[in-house]
């Protein structure tokens, strides 16, 4: 059994899922993969089962009954990981916007260099985003700046979804108290880790917009983040975080 688990939530990722699993399996570090699938009707689950047979003991799948949100998918995965003996748990997208070859950088930042949380950061060395419309680049960049100002977290990419957690971080957080399901989930997790004084390190990556499949981002998810940040800050100020 590997000490590092990569959690990949999916909904209709048939174009990408086999290739992303193969890419993780070929890395020199031995990662395991947990797919959390929200009842994809496009054959994603069948493709994952084929990979489970190809890589026995290294590819796992949990299925849910419908689209229940990104945050709840990761919480499901965190609980699954904590029931096992994994020491490092990594969030990653299925669509190759996160390069699997960057997984070892996040993993070793925690394992070998003492980070409790390592973040694959698009903005720590400038703006490292490829194939996004300029409007979306600006929205994402200024969203992270907004989060930094409101929360006081010294992070350049607070909305990043490519993140490695050490086991002790996940054991310390009360996963029942995670409030947000969408875009704001990533902010909430970092804010709670930051307020518990864990060591957070941003690792530079290049983010590439998906080539296949469709994005799950929408205006309601972004709106949750805008107002969710204010909610998090108020809870901190009033001692309710």
Short mmCIF file of C-alpha atoms in Angstrom, two decimals:
data_model
loop_
_atom_site.label_atom_id
_atom_site.label_comp_id
_atom_site.label_asym_id
_atom_site.label_seq_id
_atom_site.Cartn_x
_atom_site.Cartn_y
_atom_site.Cartn_z
CA UNK A 1 0.00 0.00 0.00
CA UNK A 2 1.26 3.46 -0.91
CA UNK A 3 1.43 6.20 1.72
CA UNK A 4 0.08 8.76 -0.79
CA UNK A 5 -3.47 8.85 -2.17
CA UNK A 6 -4.65 11.04 -5.05
CA UNK A 7 -8.37 11.87 -4.90
CA UNK A 8 -10.02 12.70 -8.24
CA UNK A 9 -13.73 13.67 -8.26
CA UNK A 10 -15.51 12.93 -11.53
CA UNK A 11 -18.70 13.63 -13.35
CA UNK A 12 -18.75 12.80 -17.08
CA UNK A 13 -14.98 12.53 -17.56
CA UNK A 14 -14.93 9.62 -20.01
CA UNK A 15 -12.61 11.57 -22.35
CA UNK A 16 -9.97 11.99 -19.65
CA UNK A 17 -10.28 9.44 -16.87
CA UNK A 18 -8.33 6.51 -18.36
CA UNK A 19 -5.46 8.73 -19.46
CA UNK A 20 -5.21 10.60 -16.16
CA UNK A 21 -5.08 7.33 -14.20
CA UNK A 22 -2.40 5.95 -16.54
CA UNK A 23 -0.37 9.15 -16.10
CA UNK A 24 -0.45 8.86 -12.30
CA UNK A 25 0.39 5.16 -12.37
CA UNK A 26 3.51 5.81 -14.50
CA UNK A 27 5.07 8.27 -12.07
CA UNK A 28 8.25 7.17 -10.27
CA UNK A 29 6.57 7.71 -6.88
CA UNK A 30 3.98 5.04 -6.15
CA UNK A 31 0.67 6.86 -5.75
CA UNK A 32 -2.72 5.27 -5.36
CA UNK A 33 -5.82 6.85 -6.89
CA UNK A 34 -9.33 7.17 -5.49
CA UNK A 35 -12.04 8.21 -7.94
CA UNK A 36 -15.17 9.74 -6.41
CA UNK A 37 -17.80 9.53 -9.15
CA UNK A 38 -21.17 11.27 -8.94
CA UNK A 39 -23.22 8.83 -11.05
CA UNK A 40 -21.70 9.80 -14.40
CA UNK A 41 -23.99 8.56 -17.19
CA UNK A 42 -21.22 8.61 -19.83
CA UNK A 43 -19.33 5.43 -18.92
CA UNK A 44 -16.76 6.99 -16.58
CA UNK A 45 -17.35 4.30 -13.96
CA UNK A 46 -16.84 1.47 -16.46
CA UNK A 47 -13.55 3.04 -17.54
CA UNK A 48 -12.41 3.26 -13.92
CA UNK A 49 -13.33 -0.37 -13.27
CA UNK A 50 -11.14 -1.35 -16.23
CA UNK A 51 -8.25 0.54 -14.65
CA UNK A 52 -8.94 -1.11 -11.29
CA UNK A 53 -8.38 -4.45 -13.01
CA UNK A 54 -5.28 -3.18 -14.78
CA UNK A 55 -3.74 -1.74 -11.59
CA UNK A 56 -5.04 -3.98 -8.78
CA UNK A 57 -4.77 -2.43 -5.35
CA UNK A 58 -3.71 0.97 -6.67
CA UNK A 59 -6.93 2.31 -8.24
CA UNK A 60 -10.09 2.59 -6.15
CA UNK A 61 -13.56 4.02 -6.74
CA UNK A 62 -16.36 5.30 -4.57
CA UNK A 63 -19.67 6.01 -6.31
CA UNK A 64 -22.40 8.43 -5.25
CA UNK A 65 -26.00 8.76 -6.34
CA UNK A 66 -25.82 12.12 -8.08
CA UNK A 67 -24.04 15.48 -8.37
CA UNK A 68 -23.48 16.38 -4.71
CA UNK A 69 -20.75 19.00 -5.08
CA UNK A 70 -16.97 19.11 -5.27
CA UNK A 71 -16.51 19.79 -1.58
CA UNK A 72 -18.59 16.82 -0.45
CA UNK A 73 -16.70 14.60 -2.90
CA UNK A 74 -13.39 15.54 -1.33
CA UNK A 75 -14.77 15.16 2.20
CA UNK A 76 -15.97 11.68 1.24
CA UNK A 77 -12.47 10.94 -0.05
CA UNK A 78 -10.77 12.36 3.05
CA UNK A 79 -12.87 10.14 5.30
CA UNK A 80 -12.07 7.12 3.14
CA UNK A 81 -8.36 7.92 3.30
CA UNK A 82 -8.38 8.39 7.08
CA UNK A 83 -9.90 4.94 7.51
CA UNK A 84 -6.81 3.55 5.77
CA UNK A 85 -3.13 4.15 6.49
CA UNK A 86 -2.41 6.94 3.97
CA UNK A 87 -0.08 9.65 5.26
CA UNK A 88 -0.55 12.14 2.39
CA UNK A 89 -3.74 12.93 0.50
CA UNK A 90 -3.78 14.97 -2.69
CA UNK A 91 -6.65 16.71 -4.49
CA UNK A 92 -6.42 16.75 -8.29
CA UNK A 93 -8.72 17.42 -11.24
CA UNK A 94 -9.44 14.73 -13.83
CA UNK A 95 -9.05 16.94 -16.90
CA UNK A 96 -5.24 17.44 -17.03
CA UNK A 97 -5.52 21.08 -15.96
CA UNK A 98 -3.31 19.82 -13.13
CA UNK A 99 -0.26 18.13 -14.63
CA UNK A 100 0.23 14.69 -13.02
CA UNK A 101 3.98 15.22 -13.31
CA UNK A 102 3.63 17.93 -10.64
CA UNK A 103 2.26 15.43 -8.10
CA UNK A 104 5.73 14.48 -6.81
CA UNK A 105 6.54 18.15 -6.15
CA UNK A 106 3.52 18.55 -3.89
CA UNK A 107 4.06 15.18 -2.22
CA UNK A 108 7.76 15.71 -1.45
CA UNK A 109 7.14 19.26 -0.20
CA UNK A 110 5.15 17.62 2.59
CA UNK A 111 7.02 14.35 2.99
CA UNK A 112 10.62 15.64 2.80
CA UNK A 113 10.49 19.39 3.47
CA UNK A 114 8.07 19.64 6.36
CA UNK A 115 5.00 21.27 4.83
CA UNK A 116 1.66 20.31 6.35
CA UNK A 117 -0.16 21.51 3.24
CA UNK A 118 1.38 22.12 -0.17
CA UNK A 119 -0.53 24.03 -2.84
CA UNK A 120 0.01 23.84 -6.58
CA UNK A 121 -0.01 27.60 -7.14
CA UNK A 122 -0.80 29.32 -10.43
CA UNK A 123 0.22 32.76 -9.17
CA UNK A 124 3.23 32.39 -6.85
CA UNK A 125 5.65 33.20 -9.71
CA UNK A 126 3.38 35.40 -11.85
CA UNK A 127 0.38 34.16 -13.82
CA UNK A 128 0.99 30.60 -15.01
CA UNK A 129 -2.27 29.78 -16.76
CA UNK A 130 -2.52 28.42 -20.32
CA UNK A 131 -5.52 28.52 -22.70
CA UNK A 132 -7.90 30.37 -20.40
CA UNK A 133 -9.88 33.33 -21.77
CA UNK A 134 -8.44 36.56 -20.40
CA UNK A 135 -11.68 37.28 -18.52
CA UNK A 136 -11.42 34.05 -16.59
CA UNK A 137 -7.73 34.59 -15.85
CA UNK A 138 -8.50 38.02 -14.41
CA UNK A 139 -11.49 36.70 -12.45
CA UNK A 140 -9.38 33.94 -10.89
CA UNK A 141 -6.39 36.17 -10.16
CA UNK A 142 -8.43 38.91 -8.54
CA UNK A 143 -10.52 36.33 -6.65
CA UNK A 144 -7.32 35.12 -4.98
CA UNK A 145 -6.32 38.71 -4.24
CA UNK A 146 -9.77 39.36 -2.75
CA UNK A 147 -9.44 36.27 -0.54
CA UNK A 148 -6.00 37.41 0.61
CA UNK A 149 -7.29 40.86 1.57
CA UNK A 150 -10.43 39.68 3.37
CA UNK A 151 -8.96 36.70 5.22
CA UNK A 152 -5.41 37.89 5.79
CA UNK A 153 -3.98 34.61 4.45
CA UNK A 154 -0.62 35.28 2.74
CA UNK A 155 -1.46 32.96 -0.16
CA UNK A 156 -1.20 33.89 -3.82
CA UNK A 157 -3.56 31.13 -4.97
CA UNK A 158 -6.15 30.60 -2.26
CA UNK A 159 -8.67 29.13 -4.73
CA UNK A 160 -6.29 26.43 -6.04
CA UNK A 161 -7.63 22.89 -6.27
CA UNK A 162 -4.30 21.04 -6.57
CA UNK A 163 -3.40 20.46 -2.92
CA UNK A 164 -1.51 17.93 -0.78
CA UNK A 165 -2.52 17.42 2.86
CA UNK A 166 -0.56 15.58 5.51
CA UNK A 167 -2.61 13.11 7.48
CA UNK A 168 -2.32 15.14 10.71
CA UNK A 169 -4.02 18.11 9.02
CA UNK A 170 -7.04 16.07 8.01
CA UNK A 171 -7.17 14.41 11.44
CA UNK A 172 -7.15 17.82 13.13
CA UNK A 173 -9.90 19.42 11.03
CA UNK A 174 -13.52 18.75 11.91
CA UNK A 175 -14.72 17.56 8.52
CA UNK A 176 -18.34 17.70 9.72
CA UNK A 177 -18.00 21.48 10.02
CA UNK A 178 -16.87 22.15 6.44
CA UNK A 179 -19.60 24.43 5.12
CA UNK A 180 -19.09 24.93 1.40
CA UNK A 181 -19.60 22.52 -1.49
CA UNK A 182 -18.30 24.40 -4.54
CA UNK A 183 -15.55 26.87 -5.36
CA UNK A 184 -15.51 28.21 -1.78
CA UNK A 185 -14.63 24.77 -0.41
CA UNK A 186 -11.01 25.25 -1.46
CA UNK A 187 -10.84 28.61 0.31
CA UNK A 188 -12.49 27.29 3.46
CA UNK A 189 -10.08 24.37 3.76
CA UNK A 190 -7.02 26.61 3.40
CA UNK A 191 -8.42 29.16 5.86
CA UNK A 192 -9.03 26.52 8.51
CA UNK A 193 -5.57 25.02 8.01
CA UNK A 194 -4.02 28.50 8.17
CA UNK A 195 -5.85 29.35 11.40
CA UNK A 196 -4.61 26.14 13.02
CA UNK A 197 -1.04 27.37 12.38
CA UNK A 198 -0.03 24.53 10.09
CA UNK A 199 2.83 25.12 7.65
CA UNK A 200 1.47 25.93 4.18
CA UNK A 201 3.78 26.11 1.16
CA UNK A 202 2.88 27.21 -2.37
CA UNK A 203 4.63 25.26 -5.13
CA UNK A 204 4.69 26.85 -8.61
CA UNK A 205 2.80 24.96 -11.31
CA UNK A 206 1.47 25.71 -14.80
CA UNK A 207 -2.31 25.34 -15.02
CA UNK A 208 -3.64 24.30 -18.45
CA UNK A 209 -7.30 24.68 -19.36
CA UNK A 210 -9.02 21.40 -20.16
CA UNK A 211 -8.83 20.20 -23.77
CA UNK A 212 -11.56 17.52 -23.52
CA UNK A 213 -14.90 17.43 -21.72
CA UNK A 214 -16.82 20.37 -20.29
CA UNK A 215 -16.07 22.66 -17.36
CA UNK A 216 -18.24 22.36 -14.23
CA UNK A 217 -17.73 26.03 -13.25
CA UNK A 218 -20.79 28.29 -13.15
CA UNK A 219 -21.82 31.67 -11.75
CA UNK A 220 -23.49 30.21 -8.64
CA UNK A 221 -20.26 28.45 -7.66
CA UNK A 222 -18.34 31.70 -8.05
CA UNK A 223 -20.98 33.59 -6.08
CA UNK A 224 -20.66 31.12 -3.22
CA UNK A 225 -16.97 31.94 -3.06
CA UNK A 226 -17.47 35.72 -3.03
CA UNK A 227 -19.93 35.70 -0.15
CA UNK A 228 -18.41 32.66 1.51
CA UNK A 229 -15.13 34.47 2.12
CA UNK A 230 -16.95 37.21 4.03
CA UNK A 231 -18.81 34.56 6.04
CA UNK A 232 -15.54 32.82 6.95
CA UNK A 233 -13.94 36.06 8.08
CA UNK A 234 -16.94 37.02 10.22
CA UNK A 235 -16.97 33.60 11.87
CA UNK A 236 -13.29 34.01 12.67
CA UNK A 237 -13.86 37.47 14.15
CA UNK A 238 -16.69 36.20 16.35
CA UNK A 239 -14.87 33.02 17.38
CA UNK A 240 -17.16 30.64 15.49
CA UNK A 241 -14.74 29.27 12.89
#
